[in-house]
XYZ file of C-alpha atoms in Angstrom:
708
model
C -22.155 -46.253 -1.237
C -21.751 -48.281 1.945
C -18.112 -49.003 1.097
C -17.425 -45.306 0.435
C -18.839 -44.294 3.821
C -16.826 -47.040 5.555
C -13.673 -45.835 3.764
C -14.344 -42.256 4.848
C -14.824 -43.360 8.443
C -11.582 -45.323 8.254
C -9.652 -42.280 7.008
C -11.255 -40.172 9.727
C -10.150 -42.672 12.374
C -6.573 -42.465 11.153
C -6.686 -38.648 11.150
C -7.844 -38.622 14.769
C -5.360 -41.232 16.050
C -2.748 -38.650 17.081
C -4.920 -35.539 17.069
C -5.122 -33.971 20.547
C -8.502 -33.624 22.239
C -8.055 -29.920 22.975
C -10.981 -28.491 21.014
C -12.233 -26.407 23.987
C -8.994 -24.373 24.025
C -8.183 -24.418 20.308
C -8.379 -21.116 18.396
C -9.819 -23.028 15.447
C -12.849 -24.145 17.484
C -16.044 -23.345 15.632
C -14.175 -22.950 12.324
C -12.432 -26.322 12.197
C -13.006 -28.466 9.135
C -11.770 -31.523 11.013
C -14.479 -30.969 13.652
C -17.146 -30.717 10.977
C -16.042 -33.900 9.193
C -15.642 -35.773 12.475
C -19.301 -35.110 13.261
C -20.308 -36.758 9.987
C -17.789 -39.592 9.762
C -16.086 -39.975 13.123
C -16.816 -42.592 15.797
C -17.956 -41.699 19.285
C -14.874 -43.400 20.735
C -11.335 -44.276 19.650
C -9.901 -47.779 19.322
C -6.381 -46.349 19.522
C -5.114 -47.098 23.043
C -1.405 -46.341 22.540
C 0.225 -43.080 23.574
C -0.457 -40.183 21.203
C 2.593 -38.535 19.709
C 3.571 -34.936 20.482
C 5.283 -32.586 18.009
C 7.474 -29.605 18.869
C 6.092 -26.221 17.825
C 7.939 -24.307 15.131
C 8.918 -20.632 14.993
C 7.279 -19.198 11.872
C 7.763 -15.531 12.778
C 5.779 -12.792 14.472
C 2.511 -13.382 12.603
C 1.831 -17.124 12.741
C 1.434 -19.231 15.866
C 1.897 -23.001 15.751
C 0.493 -26.035 17.578
C 2.062 -28.714 15.414
C 0.649 -31.640 17.403
C -2.691 -30.707 15.809
C -1.281 -30.923 12.262
C -2.894 -33.604 10.036
C -0.208 -33.287 7.312
C -2.553 -32.176 4.549
C 0.392 -30.156 3.116
C -1.839 -27.212 2.117
C 0.560 -24.731 3.747
C 3.527 -26.296 1.951
C 1.749 -26.042 -1.389
C 0.688 -22.442 -0.716
C 4.212 -21.174 -0.077
C 5.397 -22.931 -3.217
C 2.533 -22.359 -5.669
C 0.963 -19.055 -4.569
C 3.549 -17.173 -2.506
C 6.202 -18.229 -5.016
C 8.880 -19.657 -2.737
C 8.684 -22.857 -0.704
C 9.312 -21.826 2.882
C 7.757 -24.917 4.475
C 8.393 -28.583 3.865
C 7.562 -32.039 5.236
C 10.315 -33.931 7.007
C 10.612 -37.564 8.181
C 8.244 -40.350 7.145
C 5.130 -42.289 8.116
C 3.949 -41.607 11.667
C 6.899 -39.247 12.241
C 6.066 -36.731 9.493
C 6.339 -33.056 10.499
C 5.698 -29.806 8.680
C 8.510 -27.359 9.385
C 10.393 -24.362 7.962
C 13.924 -24.681 6.706
C 16.569 -24.777 9.433
C 17.078 -21.371 11.007
C 14.361 -19.770 8.860
C 10.896 -18.359 9.456
C 8.055 -17.774 7.003
C 8.795 -14.318 5.592
C 6.454 -14.074 2.604
C 4.352 -10.928 2.273
C 1.380 -13.325 1.850
C 2.226 -15.630 4.762
C -1.000 -15.102 6.710
C -2.989 -17.039 4.121
C -1.659 -20.332 5.474
C -3.739 -19.603 8.582
C -6.919 -19.603 6.469
C -6.128 -22.736 4.495
C -5.045 -24.788 7.517
C -8.067 -27.049 8.174
C -7.200 -27.501 11.857
C -5.689 -25.376 14.635
C -2.048 -26.099 13.759
C -1.481 -22.642 12.235
C -3.268 -19.686 13.807
C -2.881 -15.922 14.006
C -0.302 -14.955 16.628
C -1.775 -11.455 17.317
C -5.264 -13.016 17.697
C -4.170 -16.099 19.635
C -6.224 -17.115 22.693
C -8.392 -13.987 22.696
C -11.844 -14.947 21.436
C -13.940 -17.777 20.077
C -15.291 -17.327 16.583
C -18.952 -17.343 17.677
C -18.324 -14.384 19.995
C -17.436 -12.087 17.102
C -19.462 -10.137 14.558
C -18.404 -10.452 10.907
C -18.616 -7.308 8.751
C -17.479 -6.585 5.215
C -15.177 -3.692 4.231
C -12.386 -2.743 1.795
C -8.629 -2.664 2.453
C -7.094 0.854 2.397
C -3.418 -0.035 2.033
C -2.864 -0.394 -1.723
C -4.637 0.288 -4.994
C -5.994 -3.231 -5.477
C -8.979 -2.786 -3.127
C -8.945 -6.208 -1.476
C -12.247 -7.250 0.092
C -12.124 -7.916 3.830
C -14.174 -9.531 6.565
C -13.497 -7.635 9.787
C -14.371 -9.379 13.022
C -15.466 -7.185 15.927
C -15.906 -8.117 19.605
C -18.715 -7.049 21.940
C -16.694 -3.996 22.983
C -16.726 -2.716 19.372
C -13.034 -3.458 18.874
C -11.552 -4.930 15.674
C -9.773 -8.131 16.683
C -9.255 -10.048 13.432
C -9.287 -9.524 9.658
C -10.012 -12.253 7.102
C -10.352 -12.266 3.304
C -13.740 -11.904 1.656
C -13.634 -13.841 -1.588
C -13.792 -11.701 -4.732
C -12.418 -13.585 -7.703
C -11.932 -10.479 -9.855
C -9.896 -8.579 -7.238
C -8.191 -10.509 -4.429
C -9.529 -14.023 -5.142
C -9.545 -15.676 -1.692
C -6.210 -14.242 -0.530
C -4.993 -11.305 1.558
C -1.627 -9.646 1.921
C -0.155 -9.604 5.430
C -0.378 -5.798 5.359
C -4.155 -5.962 4.930
C -4.586 -8.838 7.375
C -2.527 -7.694 10.369
C -2.473 -3.899 10.154
C -5.617 -3.676 12.322
C -3.320 -3.670 15.364
C -2.352 -0.122 14.426
C -5.943 1.054 14.886
C -5.519 0.999 18.663
C -1.953 2.214 18.971
C -1.118 4.617 21.799
C -0.771 7.382 19.170
C -4.498 7.167 18.410
C -6.126 10.530 19.163
C -9.759 10.608 20.279
C -10.319 14.211 21.462
C -9.827 17.534 19.638
C -6.663 19.362 20.695
C -5.462 22.950 20.348
C -1.950 24.268 20.922
C -1.904 27.302 23.255
C 1.303 28.837 24.567
C 3.127 25.912 22.930
C 1.167 23.442 25.075
C -1.471 21.019 23.860
C -4.905 21.149 25.484
C -7.942 18.955 24.966
C -11.063 20.883 24.003
C -14.625 20.087 22.965
C -15.641 19.847 19.315
C -17.436 23.208 19.289
C -14.304 25.020 20.463
C -12.090 23.164 17.980
C -14.414 23.865 15.026
C -14.626 27.567 15.952
C -10.814 27.705 16.162
C -10.415 26.066 12.728
C -12.960 28.382 11.101
C -11.257 31.451 12.580
C -7.821 30.140 11.538
C -8.804 29.488 7.900
C -10.538 32.856 7.553
C -7.618 34.618 9.215
C -5.022 33.260 6.779
C -7.227 33.934 3.743
C -8.060 37.487 4.853
C -4.470 38.372 5.743
C -2.579 36.626 2.940
C -5.124 35.651 0.276
C -6.424 32.303 -0.984
C -3.190 31.703 -2.933
C -1.315 31.339 0.361
C -3.357 28.374 1.564
C -2.459 24.734 0.824
C -4.652 21.649 1.167
C -3.022 18.201 1.203
C -4.548 14.788 1.880
C -3.471 11.175 1.828
C -5.059 9.137 -0.938
C -6.132 6.473 1.549
C -8.933 8.909 2.429
C -12.371 7.848 1.225
C -13.890 9.200 -1.972
C -16.553 11.056 0.029
C -13.985 12.691 2.327
C -11.854 13.873 -0.584
C -14.890 15.134 -2.492
C -16.190 17.174 0.464
C -12.779 18.628 1.315
C -12.141 19.830 -2.243
C -15.718 21.145 -2.464
C -15.274 23.098 0.771
C -11.950 24.598 -0.286
C -13.119 25.496 -3.787
C -16.125 27.213 -2.188
C -13.539 29.447 -0.496
C -11.786 29.912 -3.893
C -8.754 27.886 -2.744
C -7.181 26.018 -5.676
C -4.029 24.649 -3.999
C -5.387 21.123 -3.518
C -3.456 17.882 -4.061
C -3.066 14.267 -2.931
C 0.096 13.342 -4.920
C 2.443 13.722 -1.985
C 5.341 11.581 -3.243
C 5.427 13.126 -6.718
C 7.803 15.858 -7.923
C 7.239 15.931 -11.705
C 3.826 17.395 -12.633
C 4.545 18.128 -16.300
C 1.597 15.998 -17.411
C -0.983 17.989 -15.442
C -3.716 18.900 -17.930
C -1.881 16.939 -20.637
C -3.513 13.558 -20.015
C -6.832 13.188 -21.809
C -8.591 11.734 -18.777
C -7.827 10.082 -15.456
C -4.829 7.729 -15.485
C -5.534 4.182 -14.304
C -4.671 0.550 -15.092
C -6.678 -0.439 -18.157
C -6.034 -4.157 -17.669
C -8.181 -6.251 -15.353
C -6.547 -8.680 -12.951
C -7.703 -11.528 -15.154
C -6.033 -9.906 -18.169
C -2.813 -9.541 -16.175
C -2.952 -13.219 -15.199
C -3.506 -14.196 -18.847
C -1.004 -11.780 -20.395
C 1.576 -13.111 -22.841
C 4.126 -10.433 -21.972
C 4.531 -8.000 -19.054
C 6.802 -4.969 -18.721
C 7.195 -3.679 -15.170
C 8.728 -0.191 -14.892
C 10.079 1.414 -11.724
C 8.381 -0.806 -9.173
C 9.227 -2.934 -6.148
C 6.114 -4.919 -6.908
C 6.127 -7.399 -4.017
C 6.176 -4.540 -1.524
C 3.918 -2.151 -3.427
C 1.284 -4.643 -4.632
C 1.728 -8.068 -2.951
C -1.357 -9.683 -4.497
C -0.710 -8.233 -7.948
C 2.772 -9.750 -7.746
C 1.024 -13.104 -7.287
C -1.032 -12.428 -10.439
C 2.159 -11.714 -12.352
C 3.710 -14.972 -11.113
C 0.556 -16.749 -12.318
C 1.012 -15.249 -15.756
C 4.668 -16.315 -15.901
C 3.712 -19.872 -14.933
C 1.371 -19.893 -17.922
C 4.144 -18.787 -20.271
C 4.167 -14.990 -20.041
C 7.491 -13.248 -20.604
C 8.261 -10.868 -17.744
C 10.617 -7.920 -18.274
C 11.574 -5.504 -15.500
C 13.269 -2.086 -15.623
C 13.830 -0.657 -12.150
C 16.295 0.611 -9.549
C 16.317 -2.429 -7.268
C 16.902 -6.001 -8.400
C 13.928 -7.626 -6.704
C 13.505 -11.370 -6.300
C 10.155 -11.799 -8.055
C 10.048 -15.540 -7.300
C 9.451 -16.416 -10.939
C 11.302 -16.507 -14.226
C 12.288 -13.050 -15.506
C 13.336 -12.742 -19.141
C 15.233 -9.475 -18.612
C 15.712 -7.623 -15.342
C 17.428 -4.290 -15.965
C 18.682 -2.683 -12.747
C 19.841 0.860 -13.479
C 20.277 4.324 -12.041
C 16.805 5.949 -11.787
C 18.040 8.761 -14.043
C 18.491 6.209 -16.859
C 15.059 4.536 -16.807
C 13.506 6.907 -19.336
C 16.403 6.444 -21.765
C 16.173 2.665 -21.491
C 12.484 2.895 -22.401
C 13.331 5.085 -25.378
C 15.794 2.404 -26.524
C 13.036 -0.225 -26.268
C 10.618 2.010 -28.187
C 13.122 2.634 -30.965
C 13.794 -1.104 -31.254
C 10.053 -1.657 -31.690
C 9.325 1.066 -34.258
C 12.773 1.064 -35.925
C 12.340 4.772 -36.684
C 13.501 8.176 -35.435
C 9.933 9.298 -34.742
C 7.146 7.537 -32.845
C 4.042 9.581 -32.231
C 5.123 12.667 -30.281
C 8.495 11.124 -29.322
C 11.671 12.120 -31.185
C 14.094 9.170 -31.056
C 16.796 10.600 -33.336
C 19.317 10.790 -30.464
C 18.615 7.266 -29.239
C 20.693 4.170 -30.014
C 19.148 0.833 -29.044
C 21.406 -1.776 -27.447
C 21.027 -5.540 -27.633
C 19.216 -5.725 -24.289
C 16.597 -3.196 -25.410
C 16.085 -5.118 -28.663
C 15.493 -8.358 -26.760
C 12.956 -6.685 -24.463
C 11.259 -5.167 -27.513
C 11.011 -8.586 -29.141
C 9.238 -9.905 -26.042
C 6.728 -7.051 -26.025
C 5.549 -7.213 -29.639
C 2.368 -9.028 -28.717
C -1.187 -7.741 -28.483
C -1.612 -9.434 -25.087
C 1.064 -7.292 -23.423
C 0.598 -5.357 -20.172
C 2.872 -2.424 -19.270
C 2.763 -1.224 -15.654
C 4.424 1.797 -14.017
C 5.150 1.528 -10.285
C 5.639 3.840 -7.331
C 9.398 4.224 -7.869
C 8.845 5.667 -11.350
C 6.022 7.942 -10.144
C 8.380 9.571 -7.641
C 11.159 10.308 -10.133
C 11.985 13.860 -11.341
C 11.392 12.727 -14.954
C 8.214 10.724 -14.350
C 6.468 12.458 -17.252
C 9.104 11.162 -19.714
C 8.687 7.628 -18.384
C 4.902 7.878 -18.651
C 4.978 9.192 -22.226
C 7.428 6.509 -23.393
C 5.604 3.648 -21.655
C 2.257 4.804 -23.003
C 3.710 5.133 -26.505
C 5.141 1.596 -26.359
C 1.700 0.317 -25.329
C 0.038 2.240 -28.169
C 2.434 0.946 -30.810
C 2.129 -2.709 -29.783
C -1.610 -2.387 -28.998
C -1.053 -3.502 -25.425
C -2.571 -2.594 -22.064
C -1.035 0.175 -19.972
C -1.459 1.688 -16.538
C 0.002 3.315 -13.455
C -0.148 1.253 -10.261
C -1.781 3.049 -7.338
C 0.196 2.627 -4.132
C -2.702 3.889 -1.975
C -6.312 2.738 -1.957
C -7.941 5.766 -3.538
C -5.546 7.500 -5.931
C -7.922 7.070 -8.857
C -10.870 8.148 -6.702
C -9.011 11.287 -5.589
C -8.506 12.286 -9.230
C -12.098 11.527 -10.155
C -13.536 13.785 -7.434
C -11.175 16.633 -8.265
C -8.644 16.501 -5.457
C -6.165 18.094 -7.843
C -4.888 21.636 -8.423
C -5.780 21.620 -12.129
C -9.219 19.949 -12.229
C -12.448 19.942 -10.271
C -14.735 16.964 -9.691
C -15.307 14.614 -12.635
C -12.295 15.871 -14.595
C -13.452 19.428 -15.288
C -10.171 21.193 -16.136
C -9.379 24.609 -14.612
C -8.167 27.471 -16.782
C -5.977 28.759 -13.949
C -4.664 25.848 -11.867
C -3.454 26.049 -8.277
C -0.170 24.882 -6.797
C 0.675 21.187 -6.789
C 1.805 19.345 -3.654
C 5.512 20.029 -4.153
C 4.971 23.702 -4.985
C 2.844 24.205 -1.870
C 5.755 23.104 0.279
C 8.444 24.766 -1.814
C 6.742 28.170 -1.761
C 5.907 27.850 1.945
C 2.206 28.638 2.204
C 1.008 30.628 5.209
C -1.639 28.049 6.057
C -2.020 24.286 5.547
C -4.937 21.916 5.917
C -3.797 18.269 6.199
C -6.056 15.208 6.173
C -5.051 11.581 6.717
C -1.336 12.126 6.247
C 1.847 12.390 8.266
C 3.492 14.676 5.747
C 6.985 14.307 7.213
C 6.878 10.630 6.196
C 4.524 10.682 3.223
C 5.922 13.523 1.110
C 8.637 13.399 -1.552
C 10.918 15.703 0.443
C 10.629 15.299 4.212
C 12.987 18.166 4.974
C 11.058 20.534 2.726
C 7.743 19.478 4.289
C 8.905 19.957 7.873
C 10.438 23.368 7.148
C 7.305 24.609 5.393
C 4.948 23.354 8.089
C 7.006 24.824 10.933
C 7.100 28.255 9.246
C 3.360 28.370 8.491
C 1.105 30.580 10.597
C -1.629 27.948 10.719
C -1.528 24.166 10.312
C -4.800 22.275 10.738
C -4.539 18.501 10.927
C -7.388 16.005 10.535
C -5.965 12.670 11.554
C -6.650 9.503 13.505
C -3.126 9.574 14.930
C -0.834 12.080 16.572
C 2.962 11.907 16.414
C 5.751 13.998 17.904
C 6.289 15.670 14.535
C 2.598 16.594 14.266
C 2.685 18.017 17.786
C 5.605 20.174 16.686
C 4.090 21.766 13.568
C 0.293 21.578 14.028
C -1.892 24.186 15.731
C -5.085 22.171 16.002
C -5.797 18.461 15.593
C -9.259 17.181 14.744
C -9.533 13.449 15.576
C -11.151 11.584 12.697
C -11.857 7.902 12.329
C -9.922 5.354 10.251
C -11.624 3.300 7.549
C -13.093 0.783 10.005
C -15.143 3.441 11.815
C -16.677 5.326 8.899
C -18.808 4.687 5.853
C -17.113 5.505 2.571
C -15.798 4.138 -0.701
C -12.601 3.617 -2.684
C -12.000 3.501 -6.435
C -9.284 0.969 -7.106
C -6.537 1.390 -9.698
C -8.652 -0.342 -12.352
C -11.638 1.945 -11.850
C -13.802 -0.299 -9.643
C -15.868 1.789 -7.198
C -16.363 -0.160 -3.956
C -18.554 1.185 -1.150
C -18.420 0.095 2.479
C -19.911 0.898 5.876
C -18.174 1.355 9.195
C -17.615 -1.963 10.927
C -17.495 -0.510 14.439
C -18.380 2.712 16.211
C -15.924 5.653 16.477
C -13.373 5.454 19.277
C -13.804 8.077 21.998
C -14.870 11.466 20.643
C -13.387 10.935 17.174
C -15.711 11.605 14.244
C -15.920 10.396 10.638
C -14.114 12.951 8.470
C -17.121 13.531 6.205
C -19.156 14.661 9.221
C -16.424 17.047 10.367
C -16.178 18.518 6.866
C -19.964 18.896 6.744
C -19.888 20.978 9.935
C -16.934 23.057 8.707
C -18.822 23.649 5.461
C -21.877 24.901 7.323
C -19.671 27.381 9.227
C -17.544 28.581 6.302
C -19.961 28.743 3.350
C -23.632 29.631 2.992
C -25.000 26.446 1.449
C -24.183 23.093 -0.088
C -23.273 21.105 3.033
C -26.649 19.990 4.391
C -25.908 16.267 4.370
C -27.793 13.970 6.737
C -26.089 10.725 5.758
C -23.305 9.318 3.621
C -25.939 8.538 0.985
C -26.576 12.266 0.589
C -22.899 12.746 -0.246
C -22.922 9.825 -2.681
C -25.943 11.339 -4.409
C -23.541 13.988 -5.739
C -21.121 11.315 -6.969
C -23.472 9.546 -9.376
C -21.119 10.284 -12.287
C -18.768 7.682 -10.807
C -21.289 5.045 -11.916
C -20.254 5.904 -15.472
C -16.580 6.659 -14.892
C -15.394 4.888 -18.065
C -15.786 8.132 -20.008
C -13.362 9.826 -17.569
C -10.713 7.067 -17.457
C -8.182 7.658 -20.226
C -4.372 7.262 -20.129
C -3.697 9.077 -23.415
C -1.138 11.897 -23.440
C -2.007 15.004 -25.455
C -0.174 18.229 -26.405
C 3.242 16.925 -25.309
C 6.343 16.316 -27.422
C 9.387 14.535 -26.085
C 12.989 14.592 -27.275
C 14.577 11.408 -25.925
C 18.307 11.561 -25.222
C 20.896 9.869 -23.053
C 21.269 11.550 -19.636
C 24.557 12.617 -18.070
C 25.025 10.793 -14.775
C 27.040 12.639 -12.139
C 27.387 11.923 -8.440
C 25.284 9.626 -6.253
C 21.496 9.571 -6.178
C 19.254 8.477 -3.335
C 16.770 5.616 -3.619
C 14.197 6.589 -0.967
C 12.135 3.442 -0.657
C 9.065 3.370 1.601
C 8.784 -0.162 2.946
C 5.799 -2.479 2.676
C 4.994 -1.926 6.362
C 5.715 1.814 6.438
C 3.206 2.829 3.796
C 0.647 4.658 5.935
C -0.218 5.682 9.484
C -1.981 2.416 10.361
C 0.616 -0.065 9.100
C 3.441 1.943 10.671
C 1.809 1.319 14.044
C 0.963 -2.379 13.646
C 3.286 -3.981 16.201
C 3.388 -7.509 14.785
C 4.111 -6.269 11.255
C 6.993 -4.169 12.583
C 8.661 -7.355 13.873
C 8.673 -9.060 10.477
C 11.552 -9.589 8.072
C 10.465 -6.789 5.735
C 10.229 -4.260 8.551
C 13.789 -5.077 9.651
C 15.453 -4.480 6.281
C 18.508 -2.163 6.360
C 17.929 1.589 6.404
C 21.098 2.367 4.431
C 22.627 0.257 1.679
C 25.022 0.461 -1.295
C 26.461 -2.169 -3.616
C 29.901 -3.718 -3.149
C 31.508 -1.790 -5.999
C 30.463 1.564 -4.545
C 31.469 0.469 -1.039
C 34.947 -0.425 -2.308
C 35.212 2.880 -4.147
C 34.330 4.778 -0.955
C 36.556 2.450 1.109
C 33.640 1.333 3.259
C 32.601 -2.031 4.649
C 29.303 -3.503 5.795
C 28.412 -2.574 9.403
C 30.540 0.595 9.237
C 29.118 3.718 10.853
C 28.969 6.280 8.044
C 27.775 9.845 7.687
C 24.998 10.416 5.177
C 24.176 13.965 4.122
C 21.427 15.287 1.906
C 20.333 18.888 1.711
C 20.762 20.409 5.156
C 20.430 17.073 6.966
C 23.175 14.690 8.052
C 23.104 11.565 10.171
C 25.277 8.665 11.284
C 23.865 5.347 10.113
C 25.021 1.727 9.859
C 25.894 0.670 6.327
C 24.859 -2.572 4.671
C 26.004 -3.902 1.316
C 23.620 -5.224 -1.340
C 24.478 -6.080 -4.904
C 20.839 -5.581 -5.892
C 21.550 -1.852 -6.414
C 23.283 0.048 -9.255
C 26.757 1.514 -8.730
C 25.564 5.121 -8.378
C 22.617 4.566 -6.022
C 22.428 4.882 -2.239
C 19.372 3.233 -0.698
C 18.162 5.373 2.213
C 14.716 4.258 3.315
C 11.900 6.566 4.319
C 11.137 5.888 7.978
C 11.313 7.366 11.448
C 15.114 7.473 11.384
C 15.294 9.641 8.295
C 12.377 12.034 8.502
C 14.507 15.150 8.089
C 16.279 14.077 4.880
C 15.523 15.687 1.514
C 14.096 14.300 -1.741
C 13.643 10.581 -2.301
C 15.546 10.658 -5.613
C 17.780 13.691 -5.116
C 21.586 13.754 -4.902
C 23.160 12.380 -1.736
C 26.614 12.074 -0.138
C 28.067 9.301 1.980
C 31.429 9.081 3.750
C 33.145 7.329 6.619
């Protein structure tokens, strides 16, 4: 024992030889593992009298700050980028006393999981750049909450200062969901909470000018506006749309309020255009494979997804599975670098995805009929047969991503994918791109079902129909519809023509100022109690981690007051627990979760491909109102990806070159944009991202034209 302690003290002495004595100014102070070990095994003085070495800091990007003189060369960060993030972006150069950890020449750390190297660094060598030199750890309160930015439901520790401001976000370990990791989107998006667009007082537009008013005036205006539209034009002329990053309680109360007024036009599926499966799925669609089952899968089929951008931590789970021998097959529009071995990566026109799945299904069943799918017009090719051979395994997981969900033939893709899963006895599910898509369905934020999957005999209009038919009044919650909807042009036209547009939002933009009549400032997830149901059906509750900013209010409280003004009873809630008391059926949601398709028959056939089609991707840091306003995230590699791109073959055909200024037209919109060339796209696809530059373009997967 004595020798072990002496050895530990010797190692500690070597670790401290070149380590700077700057603990009082180090961001890691109070959380430093080296400090803790030095107390137990370090000497009170150093025998090293020579000059300490100094190491030049490295540029790792906009998220990670470096003080490399503090580095003790444990190589945890190097191992993380290689083993967890999937691509080694850091390495150790030189030898002996000259060893340095550094990125590759001219590179930064660009992984969507890069912030985790801050957590695993045992000293202050790698720290958070947005948080740098602001606070000491013991000055902050630590509070638990849930991430709102994707359907995984990562657990967070939010750190709050004495002024009730969120200043840092860390992972809260939950082995079954996010393990001990966080995506950069979840970790750094808190900056967006305090963006200059944050609205903290109710506002009403009068004579085309915005005026701040008190809550009583704003509520009275909203009540009068809703009643006015209903009385003049009927309940069928009113549309209710909400982002599915709203809490379960908010969505439940909003649909309850609107159904009390006999309004049925209620929806959260803003990016969807194909609603054929409404009322034709037995229950609520979800992912019926746990994260552990995904990690242990023998075969995975990923359909219509840019997985590293949509679900960064799930992409890590998939890489884990591949390391353990799983065979990964991908059918999508963009050839994504998944940082692992891919057996077959089929990159095709989005109009061909359904047919490719039908080829795979026919190769599996070797028959003209499979369930409700007629395959008589389908001919399998060799590629489909090879994919089929990989999938014939009971430990197979089939996942549909956001790209597929937004396609005009999403229902065909769903039916075929679900049928493949049924035939091979595999797991199947639809990935949720927002935190509460499953929760929104469970509490009835749908035009065809009320809370807890009670189907309506006469459904209302879906999200696309509400905009297409141009309702006279709209009620929007937690969404910037011009950026979040399938067809931005359609959304803007409908909202501008409406007689009344009520917006409940934490942020105000120039577009909202243009089409809204009243804005009710509500709080983001950090300032309200609520819950999310993740894509696997896990209901996670949380409390607000800080008090509301300014005069903003939690949405559930605003809806409670509106309910008391608009209906006679049913909205006498004193706390969030009173709302949850009406959601007890979510404790037994398994009976409502069911992916099975019923009453639908499909004739699979090869599509005719004519003209160019748009690929309207919404980037990893443009997913919602908060991440769009997080300044550090907007400086990263992913945020700087090209807005417009085609492959080299299409560029040659159109006689265009990279960096050319070209005119892109879609619907009634046209714009001059700079072209880039990427061979990760099919020949008939034009990538035109969904962001501030393209808000007035049409559908995300509609036809498009491009010319010099």
